PDB file of C-alpha atoms in Angstrom:
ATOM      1  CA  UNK A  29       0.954  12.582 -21.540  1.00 42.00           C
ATOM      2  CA  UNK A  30       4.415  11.399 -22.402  1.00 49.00           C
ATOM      3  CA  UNK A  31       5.801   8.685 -20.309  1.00 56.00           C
ATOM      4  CA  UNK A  32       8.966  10.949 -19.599  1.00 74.00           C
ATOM      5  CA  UNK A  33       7.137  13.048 -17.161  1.00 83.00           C
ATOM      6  CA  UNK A  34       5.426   9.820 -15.268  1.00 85.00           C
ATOM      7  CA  UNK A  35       8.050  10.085 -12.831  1.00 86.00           C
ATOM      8  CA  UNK A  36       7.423  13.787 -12.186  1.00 89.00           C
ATOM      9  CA  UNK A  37       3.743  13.234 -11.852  1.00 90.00           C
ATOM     10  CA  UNK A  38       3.646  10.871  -9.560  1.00 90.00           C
ATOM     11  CA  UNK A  39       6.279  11.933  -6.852  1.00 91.00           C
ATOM     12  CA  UNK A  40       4.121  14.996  -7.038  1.00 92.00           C
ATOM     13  CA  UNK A  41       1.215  12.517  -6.125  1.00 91.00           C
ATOM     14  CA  UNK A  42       2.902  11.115  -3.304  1.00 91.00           C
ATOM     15  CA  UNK A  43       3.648  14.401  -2.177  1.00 90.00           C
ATOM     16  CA  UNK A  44       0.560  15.584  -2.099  1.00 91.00           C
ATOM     17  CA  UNK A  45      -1.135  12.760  -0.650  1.00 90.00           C
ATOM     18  CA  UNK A  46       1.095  13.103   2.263  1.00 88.00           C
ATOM     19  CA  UNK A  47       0.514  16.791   2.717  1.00 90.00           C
ATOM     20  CA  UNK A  48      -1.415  17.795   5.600  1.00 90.00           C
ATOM     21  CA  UNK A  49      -3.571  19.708   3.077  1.00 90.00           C
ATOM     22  CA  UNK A  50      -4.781  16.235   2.139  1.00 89.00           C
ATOM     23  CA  UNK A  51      -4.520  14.235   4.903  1.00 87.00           C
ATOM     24  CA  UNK A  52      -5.310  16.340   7.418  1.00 87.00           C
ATOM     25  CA  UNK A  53      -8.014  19.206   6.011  1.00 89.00           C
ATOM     26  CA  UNK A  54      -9.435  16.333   3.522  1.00 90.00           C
ATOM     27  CA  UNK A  55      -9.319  18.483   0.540  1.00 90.00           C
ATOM     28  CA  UNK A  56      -8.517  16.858  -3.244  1.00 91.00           C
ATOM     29  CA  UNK A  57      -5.181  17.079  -4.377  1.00 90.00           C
ATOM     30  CA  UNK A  58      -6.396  19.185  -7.082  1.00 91.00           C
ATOM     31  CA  UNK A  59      -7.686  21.855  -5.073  1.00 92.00           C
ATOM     32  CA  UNK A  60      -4.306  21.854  -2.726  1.00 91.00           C
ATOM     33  CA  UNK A  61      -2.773  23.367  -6.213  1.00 91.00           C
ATOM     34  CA  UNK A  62      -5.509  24.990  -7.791  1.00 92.00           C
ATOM     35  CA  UNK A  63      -6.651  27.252  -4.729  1.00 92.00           C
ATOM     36  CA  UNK A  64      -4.205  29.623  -3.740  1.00 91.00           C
ATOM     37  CA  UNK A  65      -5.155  29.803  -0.237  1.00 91.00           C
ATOM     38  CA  UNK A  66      -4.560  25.867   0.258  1.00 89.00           C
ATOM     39  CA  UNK A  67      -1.326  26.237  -2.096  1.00 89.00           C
ATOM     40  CA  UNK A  68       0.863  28.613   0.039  1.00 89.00           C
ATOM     41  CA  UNK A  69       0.642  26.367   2.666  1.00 88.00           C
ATOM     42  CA  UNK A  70       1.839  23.167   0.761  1.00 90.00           C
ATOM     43  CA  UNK A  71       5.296  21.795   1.913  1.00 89.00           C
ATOM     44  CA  UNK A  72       8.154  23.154  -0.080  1.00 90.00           C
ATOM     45  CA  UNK A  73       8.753  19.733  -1.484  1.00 90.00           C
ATOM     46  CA  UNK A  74       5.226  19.858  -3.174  1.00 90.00           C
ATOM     47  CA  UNK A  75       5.864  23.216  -4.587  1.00 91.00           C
ATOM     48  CA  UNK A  76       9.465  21.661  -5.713  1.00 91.00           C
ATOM     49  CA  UNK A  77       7.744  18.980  -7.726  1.00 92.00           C
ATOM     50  CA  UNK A  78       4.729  20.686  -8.827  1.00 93.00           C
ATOM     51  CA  UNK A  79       7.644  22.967 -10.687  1.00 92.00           C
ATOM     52  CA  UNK A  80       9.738  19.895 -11.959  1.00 89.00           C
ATOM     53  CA  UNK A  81       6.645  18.623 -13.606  1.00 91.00           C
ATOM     54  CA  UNK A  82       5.435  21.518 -14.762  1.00 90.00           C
ATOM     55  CA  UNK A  83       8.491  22.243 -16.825  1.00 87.00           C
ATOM     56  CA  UNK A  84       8.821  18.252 -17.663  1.00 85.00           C
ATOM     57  CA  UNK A  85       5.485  18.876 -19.536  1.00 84.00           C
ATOM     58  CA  UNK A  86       6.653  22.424 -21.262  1.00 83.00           C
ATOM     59  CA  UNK A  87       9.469  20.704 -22.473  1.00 79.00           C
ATOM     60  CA  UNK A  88       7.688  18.003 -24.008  1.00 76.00           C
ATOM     61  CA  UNK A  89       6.458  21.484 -26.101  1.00 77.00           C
ATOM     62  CA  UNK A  90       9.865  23.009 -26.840  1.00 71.00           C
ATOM     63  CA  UNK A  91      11.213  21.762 -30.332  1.00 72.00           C
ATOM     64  CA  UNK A  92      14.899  22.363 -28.909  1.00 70.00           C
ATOM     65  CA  UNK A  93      14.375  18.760 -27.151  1.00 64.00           C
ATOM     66  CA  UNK A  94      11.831  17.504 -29.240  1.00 62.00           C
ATOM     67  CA  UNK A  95      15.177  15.728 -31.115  1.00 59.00           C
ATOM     68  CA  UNK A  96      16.998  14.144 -27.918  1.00 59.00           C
ATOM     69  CA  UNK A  97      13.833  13.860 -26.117  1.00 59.00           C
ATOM     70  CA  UNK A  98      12.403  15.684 -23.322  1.00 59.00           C
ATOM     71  CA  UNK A  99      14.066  13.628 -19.906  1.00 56.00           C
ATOM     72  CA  UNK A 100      14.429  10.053 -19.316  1.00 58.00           C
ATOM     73  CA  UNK A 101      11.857   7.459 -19.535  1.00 57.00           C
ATOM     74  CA  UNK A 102      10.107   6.513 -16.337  1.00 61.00           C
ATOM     75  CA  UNK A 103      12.116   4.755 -13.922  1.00 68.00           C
ATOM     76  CA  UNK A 104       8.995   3.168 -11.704  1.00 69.00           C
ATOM     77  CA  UNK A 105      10.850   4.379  -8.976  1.00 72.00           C
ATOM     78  CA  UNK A 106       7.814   5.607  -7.473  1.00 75.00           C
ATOM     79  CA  UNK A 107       5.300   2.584  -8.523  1.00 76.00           C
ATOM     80  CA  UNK A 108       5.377   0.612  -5.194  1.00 76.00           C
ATOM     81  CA  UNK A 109       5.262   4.342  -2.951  1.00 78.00           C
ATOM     82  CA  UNK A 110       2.128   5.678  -5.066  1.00 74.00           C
ATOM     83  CA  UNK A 111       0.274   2.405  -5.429  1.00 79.00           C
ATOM     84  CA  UNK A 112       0.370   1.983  -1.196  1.00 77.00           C
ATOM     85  CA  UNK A 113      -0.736   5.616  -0.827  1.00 76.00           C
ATOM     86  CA  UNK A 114      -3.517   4.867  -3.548  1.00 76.00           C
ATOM     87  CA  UNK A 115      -5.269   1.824  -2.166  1.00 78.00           C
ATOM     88  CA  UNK A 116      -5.686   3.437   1.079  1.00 76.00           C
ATOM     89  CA  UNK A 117      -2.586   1.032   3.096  1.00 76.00           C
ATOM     90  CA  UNK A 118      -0.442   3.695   4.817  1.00 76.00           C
ATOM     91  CA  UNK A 119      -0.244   5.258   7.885  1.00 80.00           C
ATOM     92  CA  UNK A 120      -1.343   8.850   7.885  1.00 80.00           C
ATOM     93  CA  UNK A 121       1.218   9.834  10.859  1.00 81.00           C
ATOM     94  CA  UNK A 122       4.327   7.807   9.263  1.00 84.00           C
ATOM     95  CA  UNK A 123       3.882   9.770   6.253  1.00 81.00           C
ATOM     96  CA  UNK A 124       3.638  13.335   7.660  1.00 81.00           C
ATOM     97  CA  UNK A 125       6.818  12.311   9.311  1.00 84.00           C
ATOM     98  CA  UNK A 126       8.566  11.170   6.046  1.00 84.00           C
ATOM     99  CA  UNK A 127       7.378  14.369   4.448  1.00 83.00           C
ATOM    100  CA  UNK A 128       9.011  16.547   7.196  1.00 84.00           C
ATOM    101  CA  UNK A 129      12.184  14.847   6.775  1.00 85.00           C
ATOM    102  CA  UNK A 130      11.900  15.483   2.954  1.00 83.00           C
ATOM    103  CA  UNK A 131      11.257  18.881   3.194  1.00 83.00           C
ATOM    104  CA  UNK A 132      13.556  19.085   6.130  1.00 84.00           C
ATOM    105  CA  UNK A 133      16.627  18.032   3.685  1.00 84.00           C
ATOM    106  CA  UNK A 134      15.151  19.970   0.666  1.00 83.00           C
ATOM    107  CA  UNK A 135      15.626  22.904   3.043  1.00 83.00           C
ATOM    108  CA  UNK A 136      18.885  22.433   4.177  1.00 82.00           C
ATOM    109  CA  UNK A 137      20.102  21.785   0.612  1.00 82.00           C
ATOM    110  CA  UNK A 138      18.472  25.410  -0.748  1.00 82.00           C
ATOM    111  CA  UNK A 139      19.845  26.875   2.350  1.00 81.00           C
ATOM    112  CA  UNK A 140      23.560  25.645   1.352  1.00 82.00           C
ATOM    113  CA  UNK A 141      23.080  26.411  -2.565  1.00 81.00           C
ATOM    114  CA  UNK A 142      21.757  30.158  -1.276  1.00 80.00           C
ATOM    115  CA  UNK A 143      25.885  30.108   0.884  1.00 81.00           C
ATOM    116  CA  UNK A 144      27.550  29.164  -2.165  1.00 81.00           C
ATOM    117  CA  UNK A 145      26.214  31.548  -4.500  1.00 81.00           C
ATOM    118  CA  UNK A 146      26.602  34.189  -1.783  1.00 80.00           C
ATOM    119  CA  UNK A 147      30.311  32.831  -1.269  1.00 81.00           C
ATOM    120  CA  UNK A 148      31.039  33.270  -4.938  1.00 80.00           C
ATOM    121  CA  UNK A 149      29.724  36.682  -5.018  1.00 67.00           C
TER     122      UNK A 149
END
């Protein structure tokens, strides 16, 4: 995989790791996506960056960007976030919480793009 979607992948690890899919039910992060049962009840968030990566790595396929590249290189902006959650050091209910408030604000900001398209039309 190109290191232009590294970024993509792993705030989509985060994500799911904090999921109550996860955390709570114990399932594998694979099977939160790949089961559509466990899916529809993943946090919008999740479903936000399981799309941005998803279309990170079908651009890394479409020639138009092949020339100026697909996205910026990875910014390790997530390193120090996914390696906590990996070795096992968080706590479970202080990450539910910071998912809420994600998907609390990713909410509120598709709730005021939905008024200003409906304003403009």
């Amino acid at each position: 995989m190109g290191a232009s979607c590294k970024d993509q992948r792993v705030a989509l690890a985060i994500c799911l790791q904090r999921s109550p899919c996860v955390l709570l039910e114990r399932n594998t992060p694979k099977d939160c996506l790949t089961n559509p049962e466990l899916k529809k009840d993943l946090p919008e968030l999740c479903k936000a960056n399981f799309r941005a990566f998803m279309e990170c790595k079908e651009g890394m396929l479409d020639m138009r960007k092949r020339m100026k590249g697909n996205a910026p290189l990875s910014t390790g902006r997530y390193d120090d976030t996914y390696e906590k959650l990996s070795s096992g050091n968080f706590d479970p209910r202080e990450e539910m919480r910071k998912l809420d408030v994600l998907n609390r604000n990713l909410s509120k900001a598709q709730q005021a793009k939905e008024e200003a398209e409906q304003n403009n039309a």
